[in-house]
Short mmCIF file of C-alpha atoms in Angstrom, two decimals:
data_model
loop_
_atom_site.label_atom_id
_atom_site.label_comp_id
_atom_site.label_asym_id
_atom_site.label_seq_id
_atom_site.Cartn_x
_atom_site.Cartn_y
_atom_site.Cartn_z
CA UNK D 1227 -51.91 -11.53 6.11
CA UNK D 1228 -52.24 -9.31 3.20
CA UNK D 1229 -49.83 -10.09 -0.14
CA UNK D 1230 -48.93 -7.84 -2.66
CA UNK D 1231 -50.25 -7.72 -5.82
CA UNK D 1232 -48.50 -10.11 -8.71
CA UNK D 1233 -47.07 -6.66 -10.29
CA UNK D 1234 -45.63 -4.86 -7.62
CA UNK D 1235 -44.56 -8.19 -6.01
CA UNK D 1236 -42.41 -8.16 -9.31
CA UNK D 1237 -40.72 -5.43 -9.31
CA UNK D 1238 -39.73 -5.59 -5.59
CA UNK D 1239 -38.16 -8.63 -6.76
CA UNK D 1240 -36.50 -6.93 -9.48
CA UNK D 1241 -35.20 -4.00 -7.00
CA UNK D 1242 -33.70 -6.64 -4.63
CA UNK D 1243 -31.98 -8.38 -7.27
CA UNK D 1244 -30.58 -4.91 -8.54
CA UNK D 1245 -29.22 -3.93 -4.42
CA UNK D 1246 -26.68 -7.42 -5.14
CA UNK D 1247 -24.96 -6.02 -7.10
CA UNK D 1248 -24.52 -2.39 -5.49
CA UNK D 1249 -21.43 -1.74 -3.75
CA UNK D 1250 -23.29 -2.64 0.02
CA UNK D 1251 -24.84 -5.45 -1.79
CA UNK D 1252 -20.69 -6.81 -2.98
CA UNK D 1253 -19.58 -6.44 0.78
CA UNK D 1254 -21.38 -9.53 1.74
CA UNK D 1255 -18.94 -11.19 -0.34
CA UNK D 1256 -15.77 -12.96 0.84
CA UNK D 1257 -13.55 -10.41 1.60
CA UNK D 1258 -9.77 -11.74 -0.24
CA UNK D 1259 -7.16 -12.97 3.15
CA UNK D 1260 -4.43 -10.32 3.53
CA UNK D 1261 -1.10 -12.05 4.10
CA UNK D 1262 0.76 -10.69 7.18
CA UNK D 1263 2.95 -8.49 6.61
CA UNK D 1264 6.29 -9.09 7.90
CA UNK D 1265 9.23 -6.12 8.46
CA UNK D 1266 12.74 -6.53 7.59
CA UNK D 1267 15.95 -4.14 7.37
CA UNK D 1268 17.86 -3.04 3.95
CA UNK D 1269 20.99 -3.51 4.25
CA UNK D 1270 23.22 -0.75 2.44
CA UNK D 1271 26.57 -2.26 0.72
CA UNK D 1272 30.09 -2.02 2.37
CA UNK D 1273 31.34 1.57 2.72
CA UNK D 1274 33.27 3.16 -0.17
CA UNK D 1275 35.55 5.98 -0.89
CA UNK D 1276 32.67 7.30 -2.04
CA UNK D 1277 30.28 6.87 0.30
CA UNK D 1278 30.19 10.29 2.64
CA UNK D 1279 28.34 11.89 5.41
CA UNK D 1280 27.14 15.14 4.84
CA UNK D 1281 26.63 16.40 8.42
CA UNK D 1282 23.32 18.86 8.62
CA UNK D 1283 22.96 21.05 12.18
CA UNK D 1284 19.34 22.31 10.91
CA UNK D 1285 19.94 25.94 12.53
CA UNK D 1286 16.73 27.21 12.14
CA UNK D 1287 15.64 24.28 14.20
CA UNK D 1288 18.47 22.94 15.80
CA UNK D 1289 17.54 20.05 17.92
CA UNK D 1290 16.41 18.58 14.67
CA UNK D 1291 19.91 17.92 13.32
CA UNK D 1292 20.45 14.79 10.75
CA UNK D 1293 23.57 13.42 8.93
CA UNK D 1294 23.09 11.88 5.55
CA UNK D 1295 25.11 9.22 3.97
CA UNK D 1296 25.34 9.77 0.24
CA UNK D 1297 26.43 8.04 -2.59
CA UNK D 1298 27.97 10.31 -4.79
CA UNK D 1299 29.23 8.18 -7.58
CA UNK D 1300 25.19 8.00 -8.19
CA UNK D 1301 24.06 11.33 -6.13
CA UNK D 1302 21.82 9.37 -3.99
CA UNK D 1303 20.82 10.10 -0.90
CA UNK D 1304 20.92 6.59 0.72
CA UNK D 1305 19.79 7.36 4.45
CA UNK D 1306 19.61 9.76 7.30
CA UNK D 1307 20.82 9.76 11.21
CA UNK D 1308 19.59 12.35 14.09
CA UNK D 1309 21.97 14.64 15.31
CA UNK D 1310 20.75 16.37 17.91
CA UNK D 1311 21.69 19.51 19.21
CA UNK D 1312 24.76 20.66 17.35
CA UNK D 1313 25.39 17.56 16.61
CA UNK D 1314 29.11 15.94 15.39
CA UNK D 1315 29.65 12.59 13.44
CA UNK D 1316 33.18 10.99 13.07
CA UNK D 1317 33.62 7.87 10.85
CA UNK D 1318 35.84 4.84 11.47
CA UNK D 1319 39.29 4.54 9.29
CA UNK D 1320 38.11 1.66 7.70
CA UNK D 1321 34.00 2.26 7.57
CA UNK D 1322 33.39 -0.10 10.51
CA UNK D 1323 30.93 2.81 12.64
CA UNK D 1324 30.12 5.84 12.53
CA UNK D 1325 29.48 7.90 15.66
CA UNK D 1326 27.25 10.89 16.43
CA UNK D 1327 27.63 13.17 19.29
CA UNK D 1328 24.22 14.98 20.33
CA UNK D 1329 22.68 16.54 23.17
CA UNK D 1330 19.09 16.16 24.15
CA UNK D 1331 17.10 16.74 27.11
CA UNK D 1332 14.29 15.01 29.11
CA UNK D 1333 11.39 17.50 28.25
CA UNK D 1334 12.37 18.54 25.05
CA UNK D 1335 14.26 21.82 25.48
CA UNK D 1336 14.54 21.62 29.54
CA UNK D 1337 14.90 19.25 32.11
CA UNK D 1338 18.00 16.61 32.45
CA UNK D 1339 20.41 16.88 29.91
CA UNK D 1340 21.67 14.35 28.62
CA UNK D 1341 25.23 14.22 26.08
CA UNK D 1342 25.58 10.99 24.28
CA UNK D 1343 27.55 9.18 21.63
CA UNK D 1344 26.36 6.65 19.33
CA UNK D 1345 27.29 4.27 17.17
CA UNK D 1346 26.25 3.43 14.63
CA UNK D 1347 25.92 0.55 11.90
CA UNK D 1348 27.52 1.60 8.44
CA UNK D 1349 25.28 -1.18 6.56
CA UNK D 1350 21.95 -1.26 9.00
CA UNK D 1351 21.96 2.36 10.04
CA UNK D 1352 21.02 0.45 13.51
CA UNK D 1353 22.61 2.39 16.75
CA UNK D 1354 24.54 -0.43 17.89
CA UNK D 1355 25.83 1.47 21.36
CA UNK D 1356 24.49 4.57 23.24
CA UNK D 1357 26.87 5.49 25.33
CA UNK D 1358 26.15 8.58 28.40
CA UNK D 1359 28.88 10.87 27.97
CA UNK D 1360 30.45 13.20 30.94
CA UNK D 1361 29.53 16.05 28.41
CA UNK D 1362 30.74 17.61 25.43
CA UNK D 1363 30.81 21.25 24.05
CA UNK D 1364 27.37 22.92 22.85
CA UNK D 1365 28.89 24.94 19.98
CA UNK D 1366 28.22 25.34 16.51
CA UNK D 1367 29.49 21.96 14.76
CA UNK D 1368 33.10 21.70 13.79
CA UNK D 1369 34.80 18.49 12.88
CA UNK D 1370 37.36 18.74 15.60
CA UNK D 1371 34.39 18.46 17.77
CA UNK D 1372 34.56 15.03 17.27
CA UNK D 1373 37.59 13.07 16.05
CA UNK D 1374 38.61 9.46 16.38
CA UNK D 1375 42.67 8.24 16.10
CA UNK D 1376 44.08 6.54 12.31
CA UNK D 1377 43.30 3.02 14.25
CA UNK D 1378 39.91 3.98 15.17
CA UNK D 1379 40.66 2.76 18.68
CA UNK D 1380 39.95 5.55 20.72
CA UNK D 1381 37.18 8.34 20.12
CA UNK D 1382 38.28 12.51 21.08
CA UNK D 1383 34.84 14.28 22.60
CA UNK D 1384 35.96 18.19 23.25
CA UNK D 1385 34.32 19.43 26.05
CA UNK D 1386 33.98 22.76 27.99
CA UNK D 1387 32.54 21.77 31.09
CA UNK D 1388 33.35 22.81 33.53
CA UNK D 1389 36.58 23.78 31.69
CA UNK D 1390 38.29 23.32 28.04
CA UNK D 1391 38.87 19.26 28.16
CA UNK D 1392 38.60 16.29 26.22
CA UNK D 1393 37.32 13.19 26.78
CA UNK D 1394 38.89 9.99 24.97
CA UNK D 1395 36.75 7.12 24.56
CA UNK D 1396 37.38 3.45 24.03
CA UNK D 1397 35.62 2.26 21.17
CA UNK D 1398 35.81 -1.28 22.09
CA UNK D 1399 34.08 -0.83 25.60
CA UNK D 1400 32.36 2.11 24.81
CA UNK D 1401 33.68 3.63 27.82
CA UNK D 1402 35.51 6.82 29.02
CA UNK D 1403 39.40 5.84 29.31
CA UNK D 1404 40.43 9.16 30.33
CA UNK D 1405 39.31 13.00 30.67
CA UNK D 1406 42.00 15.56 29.56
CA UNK D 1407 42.03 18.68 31.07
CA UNK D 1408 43.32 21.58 28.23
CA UNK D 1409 42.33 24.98 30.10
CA UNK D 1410 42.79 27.73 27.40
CA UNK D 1411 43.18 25.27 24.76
CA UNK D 1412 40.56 23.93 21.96
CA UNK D 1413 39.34 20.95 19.72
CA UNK D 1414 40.86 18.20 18.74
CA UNK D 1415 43.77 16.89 15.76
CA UNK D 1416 44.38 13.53 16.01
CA UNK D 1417 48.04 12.29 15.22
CA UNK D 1418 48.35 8.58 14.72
CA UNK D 1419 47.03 6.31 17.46
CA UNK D 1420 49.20 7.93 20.34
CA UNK D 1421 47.28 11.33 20.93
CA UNK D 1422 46.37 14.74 19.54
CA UNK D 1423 46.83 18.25 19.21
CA UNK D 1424 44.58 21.38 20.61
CA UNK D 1425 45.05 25.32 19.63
CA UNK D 1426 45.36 27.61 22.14
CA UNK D 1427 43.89 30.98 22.49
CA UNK D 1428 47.81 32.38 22.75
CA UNK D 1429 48.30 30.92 19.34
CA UNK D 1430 50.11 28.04 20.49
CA UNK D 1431 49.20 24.39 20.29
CA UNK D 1432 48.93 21.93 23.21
CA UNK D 1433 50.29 18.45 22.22
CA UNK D 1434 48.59 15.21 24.27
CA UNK D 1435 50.01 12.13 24.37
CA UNK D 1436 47.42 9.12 25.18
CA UNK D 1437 49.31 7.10 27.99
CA UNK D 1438 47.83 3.82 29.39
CA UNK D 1439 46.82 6.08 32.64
CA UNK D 1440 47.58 9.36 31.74
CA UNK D 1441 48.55 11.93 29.63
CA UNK D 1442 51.67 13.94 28.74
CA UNK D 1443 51.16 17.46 27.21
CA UNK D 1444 53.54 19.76 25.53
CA UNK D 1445 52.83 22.94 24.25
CA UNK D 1446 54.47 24.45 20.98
CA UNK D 1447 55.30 28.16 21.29
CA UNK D 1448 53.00 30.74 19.35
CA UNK D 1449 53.22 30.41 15.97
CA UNK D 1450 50.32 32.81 14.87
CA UNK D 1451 48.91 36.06 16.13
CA UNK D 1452 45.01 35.55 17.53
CA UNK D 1453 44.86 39.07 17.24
CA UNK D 1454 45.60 40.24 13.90
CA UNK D 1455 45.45 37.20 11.66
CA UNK D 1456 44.13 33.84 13.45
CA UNK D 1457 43.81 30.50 12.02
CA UNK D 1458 40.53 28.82 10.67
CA UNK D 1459 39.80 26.16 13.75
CA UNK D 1460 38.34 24.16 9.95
CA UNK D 1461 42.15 23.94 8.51
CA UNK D 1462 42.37 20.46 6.81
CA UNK D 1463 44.29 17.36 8.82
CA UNK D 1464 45.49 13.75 7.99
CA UNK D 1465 45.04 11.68 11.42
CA UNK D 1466 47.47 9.05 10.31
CA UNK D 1467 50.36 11.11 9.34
CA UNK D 1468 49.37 14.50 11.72
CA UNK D 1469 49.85 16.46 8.31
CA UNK D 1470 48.53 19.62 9.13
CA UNK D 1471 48.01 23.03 7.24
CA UNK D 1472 46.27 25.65 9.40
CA UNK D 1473 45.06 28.41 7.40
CA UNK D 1474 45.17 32.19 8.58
CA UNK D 1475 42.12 34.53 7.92
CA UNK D 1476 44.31 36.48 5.76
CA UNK D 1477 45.51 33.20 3.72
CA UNK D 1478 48.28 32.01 4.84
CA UNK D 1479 49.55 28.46 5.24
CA UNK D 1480 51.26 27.21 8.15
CA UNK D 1481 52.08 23.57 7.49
CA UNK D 1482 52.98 21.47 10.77
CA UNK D 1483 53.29 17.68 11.44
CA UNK D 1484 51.82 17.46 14.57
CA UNK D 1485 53.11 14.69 17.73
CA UNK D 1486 54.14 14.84 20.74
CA UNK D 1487 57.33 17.04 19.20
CA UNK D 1488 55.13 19.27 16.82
CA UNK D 1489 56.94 20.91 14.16
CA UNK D 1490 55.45 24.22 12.28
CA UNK D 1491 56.96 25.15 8.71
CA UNK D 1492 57.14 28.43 7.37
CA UNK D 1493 53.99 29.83 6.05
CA UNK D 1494 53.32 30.50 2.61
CA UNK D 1495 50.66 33.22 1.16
CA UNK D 1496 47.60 31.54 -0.85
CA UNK D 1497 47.66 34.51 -2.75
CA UNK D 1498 51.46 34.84 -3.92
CA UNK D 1499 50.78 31.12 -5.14
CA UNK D 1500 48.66 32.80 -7.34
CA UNK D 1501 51.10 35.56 -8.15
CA UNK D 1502 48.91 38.16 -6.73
CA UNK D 1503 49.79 40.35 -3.36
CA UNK D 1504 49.75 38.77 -0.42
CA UNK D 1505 46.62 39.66 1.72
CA UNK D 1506 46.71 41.84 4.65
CA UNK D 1507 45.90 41.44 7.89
CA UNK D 1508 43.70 43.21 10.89
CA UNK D 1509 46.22 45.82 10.71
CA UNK D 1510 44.75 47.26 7.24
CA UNK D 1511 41.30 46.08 7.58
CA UNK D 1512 39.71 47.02 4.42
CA UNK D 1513 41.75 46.05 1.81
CA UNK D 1514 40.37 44.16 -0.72
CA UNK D 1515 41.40 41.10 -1.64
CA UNK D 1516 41.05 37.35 -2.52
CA UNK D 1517 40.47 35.64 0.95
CA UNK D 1518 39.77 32.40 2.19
CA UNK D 1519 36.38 32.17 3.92
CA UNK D 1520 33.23 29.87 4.78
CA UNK D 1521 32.77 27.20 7.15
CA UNK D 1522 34.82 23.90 6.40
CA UNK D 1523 36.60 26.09 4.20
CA UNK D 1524 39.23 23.67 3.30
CA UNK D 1525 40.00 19.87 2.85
CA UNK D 1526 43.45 17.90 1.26
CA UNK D 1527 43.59 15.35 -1.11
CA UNK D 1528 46.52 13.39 0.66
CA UNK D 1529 48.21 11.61 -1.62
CA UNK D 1530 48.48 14.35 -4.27
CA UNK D 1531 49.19 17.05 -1.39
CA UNK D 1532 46.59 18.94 -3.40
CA UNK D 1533 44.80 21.96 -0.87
CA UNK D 1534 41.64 22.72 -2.17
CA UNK D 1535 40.23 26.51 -0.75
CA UNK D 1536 37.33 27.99 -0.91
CA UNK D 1537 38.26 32.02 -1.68
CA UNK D 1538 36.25 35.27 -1.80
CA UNK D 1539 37.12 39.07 -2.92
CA UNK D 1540 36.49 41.05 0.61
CA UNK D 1541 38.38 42.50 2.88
CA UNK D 1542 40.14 40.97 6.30
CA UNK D 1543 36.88 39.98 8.52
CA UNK D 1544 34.81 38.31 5.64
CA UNK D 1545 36.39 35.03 6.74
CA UNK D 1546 32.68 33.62 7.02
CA UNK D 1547 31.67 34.72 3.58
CA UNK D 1548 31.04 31.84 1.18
CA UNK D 1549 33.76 30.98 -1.41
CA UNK D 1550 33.21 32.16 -5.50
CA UNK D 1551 35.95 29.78 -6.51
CA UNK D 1552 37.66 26.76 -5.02
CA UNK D 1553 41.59 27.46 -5.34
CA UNK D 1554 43.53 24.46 -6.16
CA UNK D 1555 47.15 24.50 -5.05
CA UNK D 1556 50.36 22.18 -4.38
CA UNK D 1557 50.96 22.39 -0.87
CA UNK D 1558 54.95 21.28 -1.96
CA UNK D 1559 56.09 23.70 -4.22
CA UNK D 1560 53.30 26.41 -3.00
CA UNK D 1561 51.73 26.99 -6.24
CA UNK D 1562 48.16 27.65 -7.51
CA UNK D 1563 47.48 24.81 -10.64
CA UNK D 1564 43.76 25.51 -10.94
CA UNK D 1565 40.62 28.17 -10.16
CA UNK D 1566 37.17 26.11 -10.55
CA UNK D 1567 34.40 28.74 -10.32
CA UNK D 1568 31.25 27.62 -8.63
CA UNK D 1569 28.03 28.03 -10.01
CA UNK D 1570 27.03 28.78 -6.70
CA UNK D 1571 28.82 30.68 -3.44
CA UNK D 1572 29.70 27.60 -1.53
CA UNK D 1573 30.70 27.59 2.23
CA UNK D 1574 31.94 23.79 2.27
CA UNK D 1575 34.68 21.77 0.58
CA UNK D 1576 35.08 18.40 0.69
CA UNK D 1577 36.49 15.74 -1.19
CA UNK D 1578 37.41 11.94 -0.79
CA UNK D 1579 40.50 10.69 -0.40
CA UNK D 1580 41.08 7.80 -3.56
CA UNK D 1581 42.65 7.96 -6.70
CA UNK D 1582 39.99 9.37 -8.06
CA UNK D 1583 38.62 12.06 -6.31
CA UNK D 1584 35.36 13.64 -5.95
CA UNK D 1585 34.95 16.96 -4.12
CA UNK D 1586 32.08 18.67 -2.56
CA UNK D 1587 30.67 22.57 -2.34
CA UNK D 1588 27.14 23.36 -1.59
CA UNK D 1589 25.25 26.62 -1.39
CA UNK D 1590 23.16 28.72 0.51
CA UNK D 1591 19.47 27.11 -0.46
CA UNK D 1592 20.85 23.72 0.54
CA UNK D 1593 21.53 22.29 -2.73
CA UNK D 1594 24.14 20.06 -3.20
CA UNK D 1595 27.54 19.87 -5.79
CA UNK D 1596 29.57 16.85 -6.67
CA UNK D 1597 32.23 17.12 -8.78
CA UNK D 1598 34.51 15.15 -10.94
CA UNK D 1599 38.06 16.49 -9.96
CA UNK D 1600 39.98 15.29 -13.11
CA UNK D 1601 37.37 17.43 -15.23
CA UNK D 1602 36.37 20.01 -12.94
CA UNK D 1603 33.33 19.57 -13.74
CA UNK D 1604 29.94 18.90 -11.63
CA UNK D 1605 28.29 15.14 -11.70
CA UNK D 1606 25.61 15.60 -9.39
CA UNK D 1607 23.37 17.92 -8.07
CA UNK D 1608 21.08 16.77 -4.75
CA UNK D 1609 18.65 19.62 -4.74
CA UNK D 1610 17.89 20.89 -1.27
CA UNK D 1611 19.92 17.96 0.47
CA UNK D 1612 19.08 19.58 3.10
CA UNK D 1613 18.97 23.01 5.43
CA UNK D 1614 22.72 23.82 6.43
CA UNK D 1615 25.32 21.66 4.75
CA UNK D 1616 28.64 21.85 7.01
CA UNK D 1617 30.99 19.39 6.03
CA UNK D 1618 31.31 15.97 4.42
CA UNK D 1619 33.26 13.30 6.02
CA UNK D 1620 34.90 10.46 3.59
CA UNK D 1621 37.28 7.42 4.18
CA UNK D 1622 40.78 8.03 4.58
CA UNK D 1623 40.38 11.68 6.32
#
């Protein structure tokens, strides 16, 4: 056996001693016990006035649609939902649910398809029920999509398969109580608990009342010309009352109670409650005027009968352009009391339904506006909420 010499038997002591203390030397140490990790679920606090959904269709990638509940007393963004393809939410009267219709299929973008309706937890965000729906219509989201009655009892899916029909759903079994044939007639306008109204392409309404087996329709005789000036499918509603103001491309106001009797008013002109002209319609094309236009283009403040619309200068078929302003007027005494001007063009209007009220606009990069009504004046701004902002849905709608 040979054995170093005393020197270098030194300093290979010395070098050994040094590799301790080196990181590969420190992992023959105890390594510290990781305590297991254990998941739980935030709950979110009771539903507010002020607590929305802001309902997102994601058009450049559809099938990747979202709805976001928002606080917007503190413009926080406190959790999302899928909503998937052209997806519709509705909320409960009193916060209880919410429920998304979507559309998905079993390999992605082919095979089975498969039209649902969930529910969801307000507090959890936990789908509670997943209910397989006989279908429901694969158009660009509207609100009257997807509408529930003032009780929240029964749930209105519009369909067009394999014709224009609705399909009512009871929210306590989760099942379909009844399908609703409406050929020629569209969407949905809930009145009470008892039924709802549809428009028809004639420019009539179809009124359906919800027996316990069937269900009795009436139809109102035209009341607006499809043709030359027809009315924004987006025209604000109250589902407990059936107050109902359907507004014309050219701006005017046709207020109607709706049931199984509805009544239509005379209509007014937005823009001689501003004491300007009144607009015109397809009949003089290119005139220029102040219009109403965007998507959900509209929304009431109940209690105050306050109309809040989004308006535009162009001429008759810029009903899809974005609003400038958002034109406050008294739906009583048909009068303009305020013109807020946006910071940016804004193709939504919403606005909760307490004493005092917050509304809603958003614009074209996604950003989103909340303002304080008293003071005109925007709160908040959620930057880039998200792709396509369509509407906002709030208690007490």
């Amino acid at each position: 056996m040979r054995f170093l010499p005393r020197k270098l038997a030194r300093m290979t002591a010395l070098l050994l001693a040094g590799a301790a203390l080196t990181p590969c030397g420190m992992a023959l140490a105890d390594e510290p016990v990781l305590q297991t990790e254990e998941s739980d679920i935030i709950k979110l606090t009771p539903v507010t006035p002020h607590r929305i959904l802001v309902q997102d269709p994601v058009g450049h990638h559809a099938k990747d649609g979202r709805v976001y509940v928002v606080d917007a007393d503190q413009g926080k963004l406190l959790g999302m939902v899928q909503a998937a393809y052209n997806g519709n939410v509705v909320q409960d009267p009193k916060g209880r649910a919410f429920y998304v219709g979507e559309t998905v299929w079993s390999r992605g973008n082919r095979g089975d398809r498969a039209d649902l309706l969930a529910t969801y937890d307000p507090q959890t965000l936990d789908i509670t029920n997943d209910e397989v729906l006989p279908g429901r219509a694969l158009v660009t989201p509207k609100k009257n999509d997807l509408t529930i009655s003032s009780d929240g009892s029964r749930v209105y899916v519009y369909d067009m398969v394999p014709t224009n029909a609705v399909h009512v759903i009871d929210t306590a079994t989760h099942k379909v109580a009844m399908n609703v044939g409406l050929p020629g007639c569209a969407l949905t306008y809930p009145w009470g608990n008892a039924g709802f109204t549809s428009i028809c392409a004639d420019g009539s309404l179809a009124n359906v009342s919800i027996g316990a087996e069937k269900a009795e329709i009436t139809h109102t005789k035209p009341f607006f010309d499809p043709e030359k000036d027809a009315v924004f499918e987006h025209s604000p509603s109250h589902s407990a009352d059936g107050k109902t103001f359907f507004i014309s491309y050219s701006g005017l106001v046709y207020p109607a109670t709706l049931s199984a009797n509805t009544t239509i008013g005379k209509p007014w002109s937005i823009q001689e409650a501003a004491g300007m002209k009144a607009a015109t319609n397809a009949d003089s094309p290119f005139t220029v005027s102040w219009r109403p236009g965007g998507w959900q283009l509209a929304a009431l403040h109940n209690a105050t009968g306050h109309l809040y619309v989004a308006m535009h200068q162009g001429t008759f078929w810029t009903h899809k352009v974005a609003g400038t302003e958002i034109w406050e007027l008294d739906v009583a005494t048909h009068k303009l009391l305020r013109r807020i001007k946006l910071p940016k063009p804004s193709s939504m209007v919403g606005v909760t339904q307490d004493a005092n009220p917050l509304l809603f606009t958003d614009d074209e990069a996604g950003d989103f506006f909340i303002w304080d009504l008293k003071t005109g004046k925007v709160v908040h701004t959620m930057k880039h909420l998200g792709d396509d902002l369509y509407f906002t849905v709030a208690l007490g709608e």
